[in-house]
PDB file of C-alpha atoms in Angstrom:
ATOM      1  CA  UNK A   5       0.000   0.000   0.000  1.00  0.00           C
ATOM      2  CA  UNK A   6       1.628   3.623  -0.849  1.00  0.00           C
ATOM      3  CA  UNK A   7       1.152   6.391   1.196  1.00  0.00           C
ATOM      4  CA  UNK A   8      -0.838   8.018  -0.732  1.00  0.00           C
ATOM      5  CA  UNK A   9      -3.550   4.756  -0.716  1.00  0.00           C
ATOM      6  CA  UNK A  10      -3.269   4.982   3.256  1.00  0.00           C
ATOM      7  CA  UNK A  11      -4.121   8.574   3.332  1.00  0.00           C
ATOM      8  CA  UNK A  12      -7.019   8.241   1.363  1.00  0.00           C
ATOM      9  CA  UNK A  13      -7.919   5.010   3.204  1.00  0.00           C
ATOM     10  CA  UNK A  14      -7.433   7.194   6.420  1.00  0.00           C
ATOM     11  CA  UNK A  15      -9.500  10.108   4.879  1.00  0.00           C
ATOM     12  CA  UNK A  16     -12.115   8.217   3.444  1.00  0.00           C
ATOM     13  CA  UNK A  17     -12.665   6.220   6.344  1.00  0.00           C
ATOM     14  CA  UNK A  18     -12.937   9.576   8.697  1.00  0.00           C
ATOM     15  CA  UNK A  19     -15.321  10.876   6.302  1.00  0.00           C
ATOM     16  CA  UNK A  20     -17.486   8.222   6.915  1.00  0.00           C
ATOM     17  CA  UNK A  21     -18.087   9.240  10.584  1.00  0.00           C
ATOM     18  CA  UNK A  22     -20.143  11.418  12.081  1.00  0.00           C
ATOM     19  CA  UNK A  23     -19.332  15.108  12.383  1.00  0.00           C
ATOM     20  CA  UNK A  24     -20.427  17.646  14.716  1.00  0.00           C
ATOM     21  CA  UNK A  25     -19.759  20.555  16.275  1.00  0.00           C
ATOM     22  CA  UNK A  26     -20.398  24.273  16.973  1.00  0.00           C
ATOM     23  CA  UNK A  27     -20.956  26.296  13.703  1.00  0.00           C
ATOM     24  CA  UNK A  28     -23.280  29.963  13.425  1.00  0.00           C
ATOM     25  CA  UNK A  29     -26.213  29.993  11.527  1.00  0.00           C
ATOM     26  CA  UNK A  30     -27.525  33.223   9.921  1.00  0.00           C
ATOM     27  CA  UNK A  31     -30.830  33.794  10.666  1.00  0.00           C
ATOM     28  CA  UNK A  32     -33.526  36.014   9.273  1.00  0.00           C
ATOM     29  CA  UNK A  33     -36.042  35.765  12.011  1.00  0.00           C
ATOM     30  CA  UNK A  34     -33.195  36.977  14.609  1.00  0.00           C
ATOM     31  CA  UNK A  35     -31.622  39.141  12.018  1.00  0.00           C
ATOM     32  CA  UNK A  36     -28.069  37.746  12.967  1.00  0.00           C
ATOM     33  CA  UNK A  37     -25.832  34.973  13.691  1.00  0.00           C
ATOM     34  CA  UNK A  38     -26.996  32.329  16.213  1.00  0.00           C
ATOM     35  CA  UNK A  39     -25.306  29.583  18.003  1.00  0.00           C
ATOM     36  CA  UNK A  40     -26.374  26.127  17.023  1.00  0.00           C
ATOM     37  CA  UNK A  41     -25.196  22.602  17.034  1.00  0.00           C
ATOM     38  CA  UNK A  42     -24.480  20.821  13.559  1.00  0.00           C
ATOM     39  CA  UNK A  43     -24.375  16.837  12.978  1.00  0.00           C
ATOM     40  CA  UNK A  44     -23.371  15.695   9.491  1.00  0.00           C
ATOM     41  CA  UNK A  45     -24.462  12.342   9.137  1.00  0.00           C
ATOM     42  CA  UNK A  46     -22.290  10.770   6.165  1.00  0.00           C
ATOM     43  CA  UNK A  47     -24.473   7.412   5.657  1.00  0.00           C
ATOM     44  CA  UNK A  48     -27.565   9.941   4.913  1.00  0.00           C
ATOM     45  CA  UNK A  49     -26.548  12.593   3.742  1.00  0.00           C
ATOM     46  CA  UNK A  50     -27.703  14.990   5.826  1.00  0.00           C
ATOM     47  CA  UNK A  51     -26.395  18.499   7.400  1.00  0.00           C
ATOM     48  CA  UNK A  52     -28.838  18.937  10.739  1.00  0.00           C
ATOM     49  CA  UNK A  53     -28.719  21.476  13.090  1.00  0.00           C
ATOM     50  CA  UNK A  54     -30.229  22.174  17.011  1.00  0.00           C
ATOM     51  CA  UNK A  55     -30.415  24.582  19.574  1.00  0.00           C
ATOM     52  CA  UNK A  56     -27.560  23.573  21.689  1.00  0.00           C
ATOM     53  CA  UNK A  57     -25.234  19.867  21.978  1.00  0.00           C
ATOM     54  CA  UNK A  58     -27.948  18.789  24.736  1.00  0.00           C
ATOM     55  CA  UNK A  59     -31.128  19.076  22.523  1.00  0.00           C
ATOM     56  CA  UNK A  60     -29.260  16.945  19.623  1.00  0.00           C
ATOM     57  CA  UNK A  61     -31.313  13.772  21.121  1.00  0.00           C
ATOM     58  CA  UNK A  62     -34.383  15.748  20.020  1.00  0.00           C
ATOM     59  CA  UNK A  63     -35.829  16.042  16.840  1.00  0.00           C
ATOM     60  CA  UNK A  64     -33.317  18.867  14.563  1.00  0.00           C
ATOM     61  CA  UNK A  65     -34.359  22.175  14.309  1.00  0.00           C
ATOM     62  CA  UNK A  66     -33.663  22.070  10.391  1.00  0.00           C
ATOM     63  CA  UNK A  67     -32.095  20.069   8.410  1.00  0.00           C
ATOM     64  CA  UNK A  68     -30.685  19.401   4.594  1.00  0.00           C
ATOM     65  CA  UNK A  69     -30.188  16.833   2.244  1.00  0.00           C
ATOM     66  CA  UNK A  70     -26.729  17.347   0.833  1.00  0.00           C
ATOM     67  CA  UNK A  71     -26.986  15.483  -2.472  1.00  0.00           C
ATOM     68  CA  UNK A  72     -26.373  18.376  -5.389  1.00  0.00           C
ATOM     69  CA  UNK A  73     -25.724  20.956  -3.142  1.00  0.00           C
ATOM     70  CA  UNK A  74     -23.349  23.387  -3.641  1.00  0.00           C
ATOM     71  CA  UNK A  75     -20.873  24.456  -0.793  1.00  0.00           C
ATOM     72  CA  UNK A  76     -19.212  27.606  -1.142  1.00  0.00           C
ATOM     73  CA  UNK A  77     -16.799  29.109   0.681  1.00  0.00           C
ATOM     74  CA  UNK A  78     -17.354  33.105   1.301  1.00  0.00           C
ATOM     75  CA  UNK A  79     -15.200  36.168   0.504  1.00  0.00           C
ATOM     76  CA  UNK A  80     -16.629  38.067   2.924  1.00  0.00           C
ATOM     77  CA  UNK A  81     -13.947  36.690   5.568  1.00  0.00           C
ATOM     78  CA  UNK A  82     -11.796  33.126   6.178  1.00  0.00           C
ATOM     79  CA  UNK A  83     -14.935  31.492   8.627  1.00  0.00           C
ATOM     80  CA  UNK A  84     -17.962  32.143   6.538  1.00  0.00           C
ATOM     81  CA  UNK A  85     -19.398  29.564   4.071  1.00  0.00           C
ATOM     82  CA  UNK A  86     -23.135  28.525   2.818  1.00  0.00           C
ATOM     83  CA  UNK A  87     -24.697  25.213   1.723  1.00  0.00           C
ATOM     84  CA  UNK A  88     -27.422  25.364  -1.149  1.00  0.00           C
ATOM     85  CA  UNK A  89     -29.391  22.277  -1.161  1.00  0.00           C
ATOM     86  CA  UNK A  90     -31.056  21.285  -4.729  1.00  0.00           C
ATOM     87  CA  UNK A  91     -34.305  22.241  -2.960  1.00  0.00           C
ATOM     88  CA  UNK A  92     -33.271  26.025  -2.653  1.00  0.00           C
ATOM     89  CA  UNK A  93     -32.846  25.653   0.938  1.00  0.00           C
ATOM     90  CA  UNK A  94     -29.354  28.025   1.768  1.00  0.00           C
ATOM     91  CA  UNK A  95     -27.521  28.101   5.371  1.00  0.00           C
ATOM     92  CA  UNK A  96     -25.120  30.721   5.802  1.00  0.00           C
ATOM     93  CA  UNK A  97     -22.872  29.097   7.980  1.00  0.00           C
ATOM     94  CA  UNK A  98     -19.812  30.298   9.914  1.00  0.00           C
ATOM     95  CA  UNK A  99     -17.089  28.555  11.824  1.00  0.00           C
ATOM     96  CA  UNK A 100     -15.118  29.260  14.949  1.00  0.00           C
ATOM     97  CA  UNK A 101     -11.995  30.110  12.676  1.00  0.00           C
ATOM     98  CA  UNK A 102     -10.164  29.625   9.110  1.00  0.00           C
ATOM     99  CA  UNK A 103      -9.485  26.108  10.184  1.00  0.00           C
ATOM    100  CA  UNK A 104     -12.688  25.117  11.521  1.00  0.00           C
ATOM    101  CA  UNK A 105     -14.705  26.631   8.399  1.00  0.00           C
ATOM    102  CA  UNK A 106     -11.979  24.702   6.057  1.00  0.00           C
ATOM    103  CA  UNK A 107     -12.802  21.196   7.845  1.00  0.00           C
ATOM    104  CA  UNK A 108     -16.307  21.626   7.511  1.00  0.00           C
ATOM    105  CA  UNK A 109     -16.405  22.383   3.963  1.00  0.00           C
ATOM    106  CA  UNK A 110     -14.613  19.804   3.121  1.00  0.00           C
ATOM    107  CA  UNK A 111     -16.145  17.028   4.988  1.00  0.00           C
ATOM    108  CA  UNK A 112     -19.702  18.314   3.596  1.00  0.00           C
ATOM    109  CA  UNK A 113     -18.321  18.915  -0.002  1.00  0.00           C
ATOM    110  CA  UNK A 114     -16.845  15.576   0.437  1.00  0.00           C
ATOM    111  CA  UNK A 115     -20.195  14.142   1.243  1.00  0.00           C
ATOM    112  CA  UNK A 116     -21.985  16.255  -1.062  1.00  0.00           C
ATOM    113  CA  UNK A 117     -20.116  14.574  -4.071  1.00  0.00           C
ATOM    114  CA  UNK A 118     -20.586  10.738  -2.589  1.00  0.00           C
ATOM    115  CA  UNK A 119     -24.432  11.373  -2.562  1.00  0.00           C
ATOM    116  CA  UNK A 120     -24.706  12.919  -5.542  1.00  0.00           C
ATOM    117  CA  UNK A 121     -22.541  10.469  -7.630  1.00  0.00           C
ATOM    118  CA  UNK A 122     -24.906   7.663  -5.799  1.00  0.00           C
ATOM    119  CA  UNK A 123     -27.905   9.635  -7.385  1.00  0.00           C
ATOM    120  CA  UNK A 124     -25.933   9.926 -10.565  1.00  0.00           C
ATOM    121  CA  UNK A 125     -25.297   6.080 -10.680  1.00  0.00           C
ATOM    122  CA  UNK A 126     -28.792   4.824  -9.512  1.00  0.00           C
ATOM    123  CA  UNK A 127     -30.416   7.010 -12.031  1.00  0.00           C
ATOM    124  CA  UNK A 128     -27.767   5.559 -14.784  1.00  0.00           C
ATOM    125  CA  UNK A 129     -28.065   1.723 -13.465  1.00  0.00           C
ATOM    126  CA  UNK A 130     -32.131   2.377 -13.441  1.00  0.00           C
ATOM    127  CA  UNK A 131     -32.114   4.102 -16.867  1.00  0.00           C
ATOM    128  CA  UNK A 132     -29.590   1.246 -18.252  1.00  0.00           C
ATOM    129  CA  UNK A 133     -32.375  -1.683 -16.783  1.00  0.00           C
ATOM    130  CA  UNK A 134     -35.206  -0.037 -18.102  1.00  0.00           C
ATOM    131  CA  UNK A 135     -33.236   0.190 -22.229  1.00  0.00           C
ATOM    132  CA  UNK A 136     -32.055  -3.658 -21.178  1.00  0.00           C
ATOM    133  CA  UNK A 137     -35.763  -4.572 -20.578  1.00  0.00           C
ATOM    134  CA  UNK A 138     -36.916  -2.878 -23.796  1.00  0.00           C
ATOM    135  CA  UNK A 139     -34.058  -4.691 -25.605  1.00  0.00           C
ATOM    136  CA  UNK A 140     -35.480  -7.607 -24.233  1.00  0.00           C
ATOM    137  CA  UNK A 141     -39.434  -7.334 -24.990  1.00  0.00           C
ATOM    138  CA  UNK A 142     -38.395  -6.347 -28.632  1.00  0.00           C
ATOM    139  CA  UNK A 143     -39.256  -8.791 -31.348  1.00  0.00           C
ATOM    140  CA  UNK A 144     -36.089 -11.048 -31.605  1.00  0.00           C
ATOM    141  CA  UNK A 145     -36.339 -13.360 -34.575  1.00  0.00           C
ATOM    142  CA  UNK A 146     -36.370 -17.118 -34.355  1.00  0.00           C
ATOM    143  CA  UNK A 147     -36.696 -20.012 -35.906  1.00  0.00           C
ATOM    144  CA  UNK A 148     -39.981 -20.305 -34.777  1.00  0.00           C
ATOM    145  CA  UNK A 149     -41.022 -16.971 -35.489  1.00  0.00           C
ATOM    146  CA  UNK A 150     -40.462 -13.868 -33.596  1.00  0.00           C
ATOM    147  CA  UNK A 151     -40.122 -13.762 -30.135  1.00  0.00           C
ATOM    148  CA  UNK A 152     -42.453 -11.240 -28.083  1.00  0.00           C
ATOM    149  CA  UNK A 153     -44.745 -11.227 -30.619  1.00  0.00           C
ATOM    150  CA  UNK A 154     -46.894 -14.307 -29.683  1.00  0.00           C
ATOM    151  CA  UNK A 155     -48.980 -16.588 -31.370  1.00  0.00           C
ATOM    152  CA  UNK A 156     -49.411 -14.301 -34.198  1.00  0.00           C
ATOM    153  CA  UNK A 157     -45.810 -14.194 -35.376  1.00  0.00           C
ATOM    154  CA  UNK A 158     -46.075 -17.797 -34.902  1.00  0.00           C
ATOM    155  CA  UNK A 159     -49.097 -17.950 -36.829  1.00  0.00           C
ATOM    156  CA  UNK A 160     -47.405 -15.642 -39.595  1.00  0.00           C
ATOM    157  CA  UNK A 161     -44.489 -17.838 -39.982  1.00  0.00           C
ATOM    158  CA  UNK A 162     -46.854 -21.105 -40.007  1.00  0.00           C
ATOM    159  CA  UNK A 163     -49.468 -19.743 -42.654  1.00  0.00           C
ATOM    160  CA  UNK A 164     -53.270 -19.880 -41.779  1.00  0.00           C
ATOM    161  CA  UNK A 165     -54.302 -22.992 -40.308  1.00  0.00           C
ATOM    162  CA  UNK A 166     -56.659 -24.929 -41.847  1.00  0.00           C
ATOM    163  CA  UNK A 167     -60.286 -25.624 -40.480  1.00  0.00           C
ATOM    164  CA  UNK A 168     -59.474 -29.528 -40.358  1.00  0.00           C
ATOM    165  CA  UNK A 169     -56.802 -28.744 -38.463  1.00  0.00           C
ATOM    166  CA  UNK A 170     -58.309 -26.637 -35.633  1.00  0.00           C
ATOM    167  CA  UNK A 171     -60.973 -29.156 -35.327  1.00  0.00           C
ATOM    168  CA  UNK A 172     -58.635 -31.692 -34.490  1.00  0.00           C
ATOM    169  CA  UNK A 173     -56.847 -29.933 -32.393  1.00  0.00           C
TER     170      UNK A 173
END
């Protein structure tokens, strides 16, 4: 194993765990920044936020599903940053420091992009059954007739039975 596989064995396998942790939340109702708990729950894909650490038990205040969001850093300073879900829902976030707000972003852009390449490949592996089971009721020709087309291709390949023969039968 190289380093670099072990570093990404060691990364991916951190990114995989749950994440919380102290972040600011912009709010409109407030009209400013507000103390809340965040939990990033890799296996869901989910960014969810609380009051405080103590109420994370509880049902989240608010929460969004990170698959085709879009996580951008801000220019306004070195801790700011928002999340846009493909909903239209938008945090603007901020961390503690430069650090803090780079470790977050990552982790959720990280995330982000596992979700949304999941999305990406169950809509492709759906897509790619549903062709393979059109291929597959098509009219494939035989030596019997064509297949998927019943008793009539059958018929059609036969000729028109004859009314002795259906009065036999």
């Amino acid at each position: 194993m190289s380093v670099f596989d072990f570093r990404s064995n060691v990364t991916s396998d951190k990114l995989c765990q749950l994440f919380e942790g102290q972040l600011f939340k912009y709010t409109n109702v407030m009209k400013g920044w507000q103390y809340r708990w965040f939990v990033l729950v890799p296996e869901a894909g989910v960014l969810s936020y609380y009051l405080n650490e103590t109420e994370r038990m509880q049902r989240p205040r608010g929460s969004v599903h990170l698959a085709a969001a879009v996580i951008s850093p801000s220019d306004e300073d070195s801790n700011t940053f928002t999340v846009n879900s493909a909903t239209g829902e938008m945090f603007k976030l901020r961390a503690s420091d430069a650090r803090a707000r780079h470790e977050w972003v990552s982790r959720i852009r990280a995330i982000t992009e596992m979700h949304t390449m999941a999305i990406a490949h169950s809509e492709w592996t759906s897509h790619s059954t549903r062709r393979a089971k059109a291929r597959r009721g098509r009219a494939q020709p035989t030596a019997q007739g064509k297949k998927g087309e019943g008793e009539w291709a059958n018929h059609a390949a036969r000729g028109p039975k004859k009314i002795s023969d259906e009065n036999s039968a």
